[in-house]
Amino acid sequence: MNLLLIGISAALINNVVLSQFLGLCPFLGVSKKIETAAGMGGALTFVLTLSSLVTSAIYKFILTPLNMEYLQTIVFILVIAALVQFVEMFLKKCMVSLYNSLGLYLPLITTNCAVLGIALINVQKSYGILEGTVNGFSTAVGFTIAIVIMAGLREKMEYNDVPKAFQGFPIVLLTAGLMAIAFFGFSGLK
Amino acid sequence: MKANSPVERLYNGIYKENPTFVLMLGMCPTLAVTTSAVNGLGMGLTTAAILAMSNMIIALLRKVIPDKVRVPAYIVIIASFVTIVQFLLEGFIPSLYDSLGLYIPLIVVNCIILGRAEAYANKNTVVASLFDGIGMGLGFTVGLTCIGIIRELLGAGQIFGFQVMPAAYEPITIFVLAPGAFFVLAFLVALMNKFQIGAARRGTDKEKVGGCSKDGCANCTNHTCGGKIFDITE
């Protein structure tokens, strides 16, 4: 029950992009087409679940026993960067079909602040390993929902007559703002 | 103005290549912490301090760090400074530490800092890099404070915590909530595009104003989507 609550809260109520502003760069940059948006969402789900698992385990079994919690930021960012590299190499060698669909997005994920953000939130809320992993997974699901909806809207927007000054970035931001209002409705679920 | 002189670097960072309005880097903190002018100013100055110090150290070590491992090395340097600043804030300005919260450690992944390390500090002298960091940091501070002032004014009728709107003004609360951040930035960028279109029309060359390229972020020439960072790490 508790895990379900964490999941719903991370995916819908505190949506990572629309209410916490993490991972905005890919959200605005890779949301032109539904397929690419879904690919980005899939790659992020994969990496974020794995990185939440690894960072919570490192925090619990290495940093806490050694009283080195203050090094969390440095350790997490290095672990995430290394992990993304490993995932990329592993997929390239062992799962070529998955690599072909996700590989393009993997390097983009290292600079996605959602990955580091979730690792830090897991520590802040003192989630255990299982709770942390669920939090990471559902956050990524929330990201995928948001980016796919955004891509769908942007595909429709191609045919609209947008004022010149609002073309490109501003109209996307306005759309994101309206989506954020819509996602506000989920806070009633609490 | 002489290139790479301290004054030129400050001018470049604050006005000519303002990270928020011109380069559009570091969008996450720009939207997340600008609920009030004070928060925007605090976040801006914190980032400026880290940027100046990391730029300086990276410029100092630019001949020592092997080219192949430079990005991880830069990340370690930046993360160390972020950790130091985080503890200083926690100890001396706890109110700011509480309101910025998670976004202080996330300065590590702010693309302005790694971007300046790659684009400037690893090619230039220590003094020039220091002033480049200060200039860019102050430019970021100006951008964040502007957005913070607009949001606080519309959303709470205050500026820096002082009541400026008459009592009859009903605050539009949505501007201090998440959607308001998107709206304010959308209008500011649209305003800037408007000026750029006007300038392009007056000039001979029509500058293209628009969103990302079809191939996504990595090949993006528009700085809006963090394409810049991939451009230079290549």
CSV table of C-alpha atoms in Angstrom, one decimal:
chain,number,residue,atom,x,y,z
A,1,MET,CA,0.0,0.0,0.0
A,2,ASN,CA,2.8,2.3,1.0
A,3,LEU,CA,4.6,1.5,-2.2
A,4,LEU,CA,1.5,2.2,-4.3
A,5,LEU,CA,1.2,5.6,-2.6
A,6,ILE,CA,4.8,6.4,-3.4
A,7,GLY,CA,4.2,5.4,-7.0
A,8,ILE,CA,1.1,7.4,-7.6
A,9,SER,CA,2.6,10.4,-5.8
A,10,ALA,CA,5.8,10.3,-7.9
A,11,ALA,CA,4.1,9.7,-11.2
A,12,LEU,CA,1.1,12.0,-11.0
A,13,ILE,CA,0.9,14.3,-8.0
A,14,ASN,CA,4.5,15.5,-7.9
A,15,ASN,CA,5.1,15.0,-11.6
A,16,VAL,CA,8.8,15.3,-12.2
A,17,VAL,CA,8.7,17.8,-15.1
A,18,LEU,CA,5.5,19.7,-14.5
A,19,SER,CA,5.7,20.3,-10.8
A,20,GLN,CA,9.4,19.8,-9.8
A,21,PHE,CA,11.0,21.1,-13.0
A,22,LEU,CA,13.5,18.3,-13.3
A,23,GLY,CA,14.5,17.0,-16.7
A,24,LEU,CA,13.2,20.0,-18.6
A,25,CYS,CA,15.9,19.9,-21.3
A,26,PRO,CA,14.8,16.6,-22.8
A,27,PHE,CA,11.2,17.5,-22.1
A,28,LEU,CA,11.5,20.6,-24.3
A,29,GLY,CA,14.1,19.2,-26.7
A,30,VAL,CA,13.0,15.7,-27.6
A,31,SER,CA,9.2,16.2,-27.7
A,32,LYS,CA,8.7,16.9,-31.4
A,33,LYS,CA,7.5,13.4,-32.3
A,34,ILE,CA,5.6,10.8,-30.4
A,35,GLU,CA,8.0,8.0,-31.3
A,36,THR,CA,11.1,9.9,-30.1
A,37,ALA,CA,9.4,11.1,-27.0
A,38,ALA,CA,8.3,7.5,-26.2
A,39,GLY,CA,11.9,6.3,-26.9
A,40,MET,CA,13.3,8.9,-24.5
A,41,GLY,CA,10.7,7.9,-21.9
A,42,GLY,CA,11.7,4.3,-22.2
A,43,ALA,CA,15.4,4.9,-22.0
A,44,LEU,CA,14.9,7.2,-18.9
A,45,THR,CA,12.7,4.5,-17.2
A,46,PHE,CA,15.4,2.0,-17.7
A,47,VAL,CA,18.2,4.2,-16.4
A,48,LEU,CA,16.3,5.8,-13.6
A,49,THR,CA,15.1,2.5,-12.1
A,50,LEU,CA,18.6,1.1,-12.3
A,51,SER,CA,20.2,4.3,-10.9
A,52,SER,CA,17.8,4.6,-8.0
A,53,LEU,CA,18.5,1.0,-7.1
A,54,VAL,CA,22.3,1.5,-7.3
A,55,THR,CA,22.4,4.9,-5.5
A,56,SER,CA,20.2,3.8,-2.6
A,57,ALA,CA,22.2,0.7,-2.2
A,58,ILE,CA,25.5,2.7,-2.2
A,59,TYR,CA,24.0,5.1,0.3
A,60,LYS,CA,22.9,2.4,2.6
A,61,PHE,CA,25.8,0.0,2.4
A,62,ILE,CA,28.8,2.2,1.7
A,63,LEU,CA,28.2,5.9,2.7
A,64,THR,CA,26.2,5.4,5.9
A,65,PRO,CA,28.5,2.8,7.6
A,66,LEU,CA,31.5,5.0,6.8
A,67,ASN,CA,29.8,8.2,8.0
A,68,MET,CA,30.4,9.8,4.7
A,69,GLU,CA,26.9,11.0,3.8
A,70,TYR,CA,28.3,14.4,3.0
A,71,LEU,CA,29.9,13.0,-0.1
A,72,GLN,CA,26.6,12.0,-1.6
A,73,THR,CA,26.4,14.6,-4.3
A,74,ILE,CA,29.9,13.8,-5.7
A,75,VAL,CA,29.4,10.0,-5.4
A,76,PHE,CA,26.0,10.0,-7.0
A,77,ILE,CA,26.9,12.0,-10.0
A,78,LEU,CA,30.0,9.9,-10.7
A,79,VAL,CA,28.0,6.7,-10.2
A,80,ILE,CA,25.3,7.9,-12.6
A,81,ALA,CA,27.7,8.9,-15.3
A,82,ALA,CA,29.5,5.6,-15.1
A,83,LEU,CA,26.2,3.6,-15.0
A,84,VAL,CA,24.9,5.3,-18.1
A,85,GLN,CA,28.2,4.4,-19.9
A,86,PHE,CA,28.0,0.8,-18.7
A,87,VAL,CA,24.3,0.4,-19.7
A,88,GLU,CA,25.2,1.8,-23.1
A,89,MET,CA,28.1,-0.7,-23.6
A,90,PHE,CA,26.1,-3.6,-22.2
A,91,LEU,CA,23.1,-2.9,-24.5
A,92,LYS,CA,25.4,-2.5,-27.5
A,93,LYS,CA,27.0,-5.9,-26.9
A,94,CYS,CA,24.1,-8.0,-25.6
A,95,MET,CA,20.8,-6.5,-26.7
A,96,VAL,CA,21.3,-5.0,-30.0
A,97,SER,CA,17.6,-4.5,-30.8
A,98,LEU,CA,17.0,-2.6,-27.6
A,99,TYR,CA,20.2,-0.6,-28.2
A,100,ASN,CA,19.0,0.4,-31.6
A,101,SER,CA,15.8,1.8,-30.1
A,102,LEU,CA,17.1,3.4,-27.0
A,103,GLY,CA,20.8,3.9,-27.7
A,104,LEU,CA,20.5,7.3,-29.2
A,105,TYR,CA,18.9,8.7,-26.0
A,106,LEU,CA,21.3,7.2,-23.5
A,107,PRO,CA,24.1,9.9,-23.7
A,108,LEU,CA,21.5,12.6,-23.3
A,109,ILE,CA,20.4,11.1,-20.0
A,110,THR,CA,23.6,11.8,-18.1
A,111,THR,CA,22.9,15.5,-18.2
A,112,ASN,CA,19.3,14.9,-17.2
A,113,CYS,CA,18.9,16.4,-13.8
A,114,ALA,CA,16.0,14.1,-13.0
A,115,VAL,CA,18.4,11.2,-12.4
A,116,LEU,CA,20.5,13.0,-9.8
A,117,GLY,CA,17.4,14.7,-8.4
A,118,ILE,CA,15.7,11.4,-7.7
A,119,ALA,CA,18.8,9.9,-6.1
A,120,LEU,CA,18.9,12.9,-3.8
A,121,ILE,CA,15.1,12.9,-3.1
A,122,ASN,CA,15.4,9.2,-2.1
A,123,VAL,CA,18.0,10.1,0.5
A,124,GLN,CA,16.1,13.2,1.6
A,125,LYS,CA,12.9,11.2,2.2
A,126,SER,CA,14.9,8.4,3.8
A,127,TYR,CA,13.5,5.8,1.4
A,128,GLY,CA,14.9,2.3,1.6
A,129,ILE,CA,16.2,0.4,-1.4
A,130,LEU,CA,12.8,-1.0,-2.5
A,131,GLU,CA,11.0,2.3,-1.9
A,132,GLY,CA,13.7,4.2,-3.7
A,133,THR,CA,13.5,1.9,-6.7
A,134,VAL,CA,9.8,2.2,-6.9
A,135,ASN,CA,10.1,6.0,-6.6
A,136,GLY,CA,12.6,6.1,-9.4
A,137,PHE,CA,10.5,3.8,-11.7
A,138,SER,CA,7.3,5.7,-11.1
A,139,THR,CA,9.0,9.1,-11.5
A,140,ALA,CA,10.2,7.9,-14.9
A,141,VAL,CA,6.7,6.8,-15.8
A,142,GLY,CA,5.4,10.2,-14.9
A,143,PHE,CA,8.1,11.7,-17.2
A,144,THR,CA,7.0,9.4,-20.0
A,145,ILE,CA,3.4,10.4,-19.6
A,146,ALA,CA,4.2,14.1,-19.7
A,147,ILE,CA,6.6,13.9,-22.6
A,148,VAL,CA,4.3,11.7,-24.8
A,149,ILE,CA,1.3,14.0,-24.1
A,150,MET,CA,3.5,17.0,-25.0
A,151,ALA,CA,4.7,15.4,-28.2
A,152,GLY,CA,1.2,14.6,-29.2
A,153,LEU,CA,0.2,18.2,-28.7
A,154,ARG,CA,3.2,19.5,-30.6
A,155,GLU,CA,2.4,17.3,-33.5
A,156,LYS,CA,-1.0,18.9,-33.7
A,157,MET,CA,0.5,22.3,-33.2
A,158,GLU,CA,2.5,22.0,-36.4
A,159,TYR,CA,-0.7,22.9,-38.3
A,160,ASN,CA,-1.7,25.8,-36.1
A,161,ASP,CA,-1.2,29.4,-36.9
A,162,VAL,CA,1.0,30.5,-34.1
A,163,PRO,CA,2.1,34.2,-33.8
A,164,LYS,CA,5.6,34.6,-35.0
A,165,ALA,CA,7.1,35.7,-31.7
A,166,PHE,CA,5.6,32.6,-30.0
A,167,GLN,CA,6.8,30.1,-32.5
A,168,GLY,CA,9.2,27.4,-31.2
A,169,PHE,CA,10.2,27.6,-27.5
A,170,PRO,CA,7.5,30.0,-26.1
A,171,ILE,CA,4.4,28.2,-27.3
A,172,VAL,CA,5.9,24.9,-26.0
A,173,LEU,CA,6.4,26.6,-22.6
A,174,LEU,CA,2.8,27.9,-22.6
A,175,THR,CA,1.6,24.4,-23.4
A,176,ALA,CA,3.7,23.0,-20.6
A,177,GLY,CA,2.1,25.6,-18.3
A,178,LEU,CA,-1.4,24.5,-19.2
A,179,MET,CA,-0.4,20.9,-18.7
A,180,ALA,CA,0.9,21.8,-15.3
A,181,ILE,CA,-2.4,23.3,-14.4
A,182,ALA,CA,-4.1,20.1,-15.5
A,183,PHE,CA,-1.7,18.0,-13.4
A,184,PHE,CA,-2.6,20.2,-10.5
A,185,GLY,CA,-5.9,18.4,-10.4
A,186,PHE,CA,-4.1,15.2,-9.3
A,187,SER,CA,-3.2,16.8,-6.0
A,188,GLY,CA,-6.8,16.0,-4.9
A,189,LEU,CA,-5.7,12.4,-4.8
A,190,LYS,CA,-3.6,12.9,-1.7
B,1,MET,CA,37.1,46.9,-25.1
B,2,LYS,CA,40.0,44.4,-25.2
B,3,ALA,CA,39.0,40.8,-25.6
B,4,ASN,CA,39.3,38.6,-22.5
B,5,SER,CA,39.9,41.6,-20.2
B,6,PRO,CA,38.0,41.5,-16.9
B,7,VAL,CA,35.6,44.3,-17.9
B,8,GLU,CA,34.9,42.7,-21.3
B,9,ARG,CA,34.2,39.3,-19.6
B,10,LEU,CA,31.8,40.9,-17.2
B,11,TYR,CA,30.0,42.7,-20.0
B,12,ASN,CA,29.8,39.6,-22.1
B,13,GLY,CA,28.3,37.5,-19.2
B,14,ILE,CA,25.8,40.0,-18.0
B,15,TYR,CA,24.6,41.4,-21.2
B,16,LYS,CA,25.9,40.0,-24.5
B,17,GLU,CA,25.7,36.3,-23.7
B,18,ASN,CA,23.3,36.4,-20.8
B,19,PRO,CA,22.9,32.8,-19.8
B,20,THR,CA,19.2,33.0,-19.1
B,21,PHE,CA,17.9,35.2,-21.9
B,22,VAL,CA,20.4,34.7,-24.7
B,23,LEU,CA,22.0,31.3,-24.2
B,24,MET,CA,19.0,29.8,-22.3
B,25,LEU,CA,21.0,27.5,-20.2
B,26,GLY,CA,20.1,26.1,-16.8
B,27,MET,CA,16.4,26.1,-17.3
B,28,CYS,CA,15.6,23.8,-14.4
B,29,PRO,CA,16.6,26.2,-11.6
B,30,THR,CA,15.4,29.2,-13.6
B,31,LEU,CA,11.9,27.8,-13.4
B,32,ALA,CA,12.0,26.0,-10.1
B,33,VAL,CA,13.3,28.5,-7.6
B,34,THR,CA,12.1,31.8,-8.9
B,35,THR,CA,8.9,31.9,-6.7
B,36,SER,CA,10.2,35.1,-5.1
B,37,ALA,CA,12.8,37.7,-5.9
B,38,VAL,CA,14.9,36.7,-2.9
B,39,ASN,CA,15.0,33.0,-3.9
B,40,GLY,CA,16.0,34.0,-7.4
B,41,LEU,CA,18.8,36.3,-6.2
B,42,GLY,CA,20.0,33.7,-3.7
B,43,MET,CA,20.1,30.9,-6.3
B,44,GLY,CA,21.8,33.2,-8.8
B,45,LEU,CA,24.6,34.3,-6.3
B,46,THR,CA,25.1,30.7,-5.2
B,47,THR,CA,25.6,29.6,-8.8
B,48,ALA,CA,27.8,32.6,-9.5
B,49,ALA,CA,30.1,31.8,-6.6
B,50,ILE,CA,30.4,28.1,-7.6
B,51,LEU,CA,30.9,29.1,-11.3
B,52,ALA,CA,33.7,31.6,-10.5
B,53,MET,CA,35.5,29.1,-8.2
B,54,SER,CA,35.2,26.1,-10.5
B,55,ASN,CA,36.2,28.2,-13.6
B,56,MET,CA,39.3,29.4,-11.7
B,57,ILE,CA,40.4,25.9,-10.6
B,58,ILE,CA,39.7,24.4,-14.0
B,59,ALA,CA,41.8,27.1,-15.7
B,60,LEU,CA,44.5,26.5,-13.2
B,61,LEU,CA,44.5,22.8,-13.9
B,62,ARG,CA,43.9,23.0,-17.6
B,63,LYS,CA,47.4,21.8,-18.5
B,64,VAL,CA,47.4,19.0,-15.9
B,65,ILE,CA,44.1,17.3,-16.7
B,66,PRO,CA,44.4,14.8,-19.6
B,67,ASP,CA,42.0,15.6,-22.4
B,68,LYS,CA,40.3,12.2,-22.3
B,69,VAL,CA,39.1,12.3,-18.7
B,70,ARG,CA,38.5,16.1,-18.6
B,71,VAL,CA,34.7,15.9,-18.2
B,72,PRO,CA,34.7,13.6,-15.2
B,73,ALA,CA,37.5,15.6,-13.7
B,74,TYR,CA,35.4,18.8,-14.1
B,75,ILE,CA,32.4,17.2,-12.6
B,76,VAL,CA,34.4,16.2,-9.5
B,77,ILE,CA,35.7,19.7,-9.1
B,78,ILE,CA,32.2,21.3,-9.6
B,79,ALA,CA,30.6,18.7,-7.2
B,80,SER,CA,33.2,19.5,-4.5
B,81,PHE,CA,32.5,23.2,-4.7
B,82,VAL,CA,28.7,22.5,-4.6
B,83,THR,CA,29.2,20.4,-1.5
B,84,ILE,CA,31.2,23.1,0.2
B,85,VAL,CA,28.7,25.9,-0.7
B,86,GLN,CA,25.9,23.7,0.5
B,87,PHE,CA,27.4,23.3,3.9
B,88,LEU,CA,28.2,27.0,4.1
B,89,LEU,CA,24.6,27.9,3.3
B,90,GLU,CA,23.3,25.4,5.8
B,91,GLY,CA,25.5,26.9,8.5
B,92,PHE,CA,25.2,30.6,7.8
B,93,ILE,CA,22.0,31.2,5.8
B,94,PRO,CA,19.6,28.4,6.9
B,95,SER,CA,16.5,30.2,5.6
B,96,LEU,CA,17.9,30.3,2.0
B,97,TYR,CA,19.1,26.7,2.4
B,98,ASP,CA,15.6,25.6,3.3
B,99,SER,CA,13.8,27.4,0.5
B,100,LEU,CA,16.3,26.3,-2.2
B,101,GLY,CA,16.4,22.7,-0.8
B,102,LEU,CA,17.1,20.1,-3.4
B,103,TYR,CA,18.1,22.6,-6.1
B,104,ILE,CA,21.4,23.4,-4.3
B,105,PRO,CA,23.0,20.0,-5.0
B,106,LEU,CA,21.4,20.0,-8.4
B,107,ILE,CA,23.7,23.0,-9.3
B,108,VAL,CA,26.2,20.2,-10.3
B,109,VAL,CA,24.1,19.3,-13.4
B,110,ASN,CA,23.4,23.0,-14.3
B,111,CYS,CA,24.7,23.1,-17.9
B,112,ILE,CA,26.0,26.7,-17.5
B,113,ILE,CA,28.8,25.5,-15.2
B,114,LEU,CA,30.1,22.6,-17.3
B,115,GLY,CA,29.4,24.6,-20.4
B,116,ARG,CA,31.7,27.4,-19.3
B,117,ALA,CA,34.3,25.0,-18.2
B,118,GLU,CA,34.3,23.4,-21.6
B,119,ALA,CA,33.8,26.5,-23.7
B,120,TYR,CA,36.1,28.9,-21.9
B,121,ALA,CA,38.0,27.9,-18.8
B,122,ASN,CA,40.0,25.0,-20.4
B,123,LYS,CA,41.4,27.4,-23.0
B,124,ASN,CA,42.0,30.6,-21.1
B,125,THR,CA,44.1,32.1,-18.3
B,126,VAL,CA,43.1,31.9,-14.7
B,127,VAL,CA,42.2,35.6,-14.3
B,128,ALA,CA,40.1,35.7,-17.5
B,129,SER,CA,38.3,32.5,-16.5
B,130,LEU,CA,37.6,33.9,-13.0
B,131,PHE,CA,36.0,37.0,-14.4
B,132,ASP,CA,34.2,35.0,-17.1
B,133,GLY,CA,32.7,32.9,-14.2
B,134,ILE,CA,31.7,36.1,-12.3
B,135,GLY,CA,30.2,37.7,-15.3
B,136,MET,CA,28.2,34.6,-16.4
B,137,GLY,CA,27.1,34.1,-12.8
B,138,LEU,CA,26.0,37.7,-12.4
B,139,GLY,CA,24.1,37.4,-15.7
B,140,PHE,CA,22.3,34.3,-14.4
B,141,THR,CA,21.6,36.2,-11.2
B,142,VAL,CA,20.0,39.1,-13.2
B,143,GLY,CA,17.9,36.7,-15.2
B,144,LEU,CA,16.7,34.8,-12.1
B,145,THR,CA,16.0,37.9,-10.1
B,146,CYS,CA,14.0,39.4,-13.0
B,147,ILE,CA,11.8,36.3,-13.3
B,148,GLY,CA,11.5,36.2,-9.5
B,149,ILE,CA,10.4,39.9,-9.3
B,150,ILE,CA,7.7,39.4,-12.0
B,151,ARG,CA,6.4,36.2,-10.4
B,152,GLU,CA,6.4,37.7,-6.8
B,153,LEU,CA,4.7,40.9,-8.0
B,154,LEU,CA,1.9,39.1,-9.9
B,155,GLY,CA,1.5,36.2,-7.5
B,156,ALA,CA,1.8,37.9,-4.1
B,157,GLY,CA,1.8,41.7,-4.8
B,158,GLN,CA,5.2,42.0,-3.2
B,159,ILE,CA,8.8,42.6,-4.3
B,160,PHE,CA,11.6,41.3,-2.1
B,161,GLY,CA,8.9,40.8,0.6
B,162,PHE,CA,7.7,44.4,0.6
B,163,GLN,CA,4.1,45.1,-0.3
B,164,VAL,CA,4.0,47.2,-3.4
B,165,MET,CA,0.6,46.6,-4.9
B,166,PRO,CA,-2.4,48.4,-3.3
B,167,ALA,CA,-4.4,46.4,-0.8
B,168,ALA,CA,-7.3,46.2,-3.3
B,169,TYR,CA,-5.0,44.0,-5.6
B,170,GLU,CA,-6.0,40.4,-5.6
B,171,PRO,CA,-2.8,38.3,-6.0
B,172,ILE,CA,-2.9,35.9,-8.9
B,173,THR,CA,-1.6,32.9,-6.9
B,174,ILE,CA,-1.0,30.8,-9.9
B,175,PHE,CA,2.1,32.8,-10.7
B,176,VAL,CA,4.0,31.6,-7.6
B,177,LEU,CA,2.9,28.0,-8.4
B,178,ALA,CA,4.5,25.7,-11.0
B,179,PRO,CA,2.4,26.7,-14.1
B,180,GLY,CA,3.2,30.4,-13.5
B,181,ALA,CA,6.9,29.7,-14.1
B,182,PHE,CA,6.2,28.4,-17.5
B,183,PHE,CA,3.9,31.3,-18.4
B,184,VAL,CA,6.3,34.0,-17.3
B,185,LEU,CA,9.3,32.5,-19.1
B,186,ALA,CA,7.1,31.9,-22.3
B,187,PHE,CA,6.2,35.6,-22.4
B,188,LEU,CA,9.7,36.8,-21.7
B,189,VAL,CA,11.1,34.6,-24.5
B,190,ALA,CA,8.3,35.7,-26.9
B,191,LEU,CA,9.1,39.3,-26.1
B,192,MET,CA,12.8,38.7,-26.9
B,193,ASN,CA,11.9,36.9,-30.1
B,194,LYS,CA,9.7,39.9,-31.0
B,195,PHE,CA,12.7,42.2,-30.7
B,196,GLN,CA,14.9,39.8,-32.6
B,197,ILE,CA,12.4,39.6,-35.5
B,198,GLY,CA,12.3,43.4,-35.6
B,199,ALA,CA,16.1,43.6,-35.6
B,200,ALA,CA,16.4,40.9,-38.3
B,201,ARG,CA,13.8,42.7,-40.5
B,202,ARG,CA,15.8,46.0,-40.2
B,203,GLY,CA,19.1,44.2,-41.0
B,204,THR,CA,19.9,42.5,-44.3
B,205,ASP,CA,19.9,39.0,-42.9
B,206,LYS,CA,16.8,37.4,-41.7
B,207,GLU,CA,17.7,35.5,-38.6
B,208,LYS,CA,15.8,32.4,-38.0
B,209,VAL,CA,13.9,32.3,-34.8
B,210,GLY,CA,12.5,29.0,-33.8
B,211,GLY,CA,12.6,25.8,-31.9
B,212,CYS,CA,14.7,22.7,-32.1
B,213,SER,CA,15.9,20.9,-35.1
B,214,LYS,CA,14.2,17.7,-36.2
B,215,ASP,CA,17.0,15.4,-35.0
B,216,GLY,CA,16.5,16.3,-31.4
B,217,CYS,CA,18.8,17.8,-28.8
B,218,ALA,CA,22.2,16.6,-29.9
B,219,ASN,CA,22.2,18.4,-33.2
B,220,CYS,CA,20.3,21.4,-31.9
B,221,THR,CA,21.8,24.7,-32.9
B,222,ASN,CA,19.2,26.7,-30.9
B,223,HIS,CA,20.5,26.9,-27.4
B,224,THR,CA,17.1,26.6,-25.9
B,225,CYS,CA,17.3,22.8,-25.5
B,226,GLY,CA,20.7,22.4,-24.0
B,227,GLY,CA,22.1,21.5,-27.5
B,228,LYS,CA,25.0,23.7,-26.8
B,229,ILE,CA,26.5,21.4,-24.2
B,230,PHE,CA,26.6,18.5,-26.6
B,231,ASP,CA,28.0,20.7,-29.3
B,232,ILE,CA,31.1,21.5,-27.3
B,233,THR,CA,31.7,18.2,-25.5
B,234,GLU,CA,31.8,16.4,-28.8
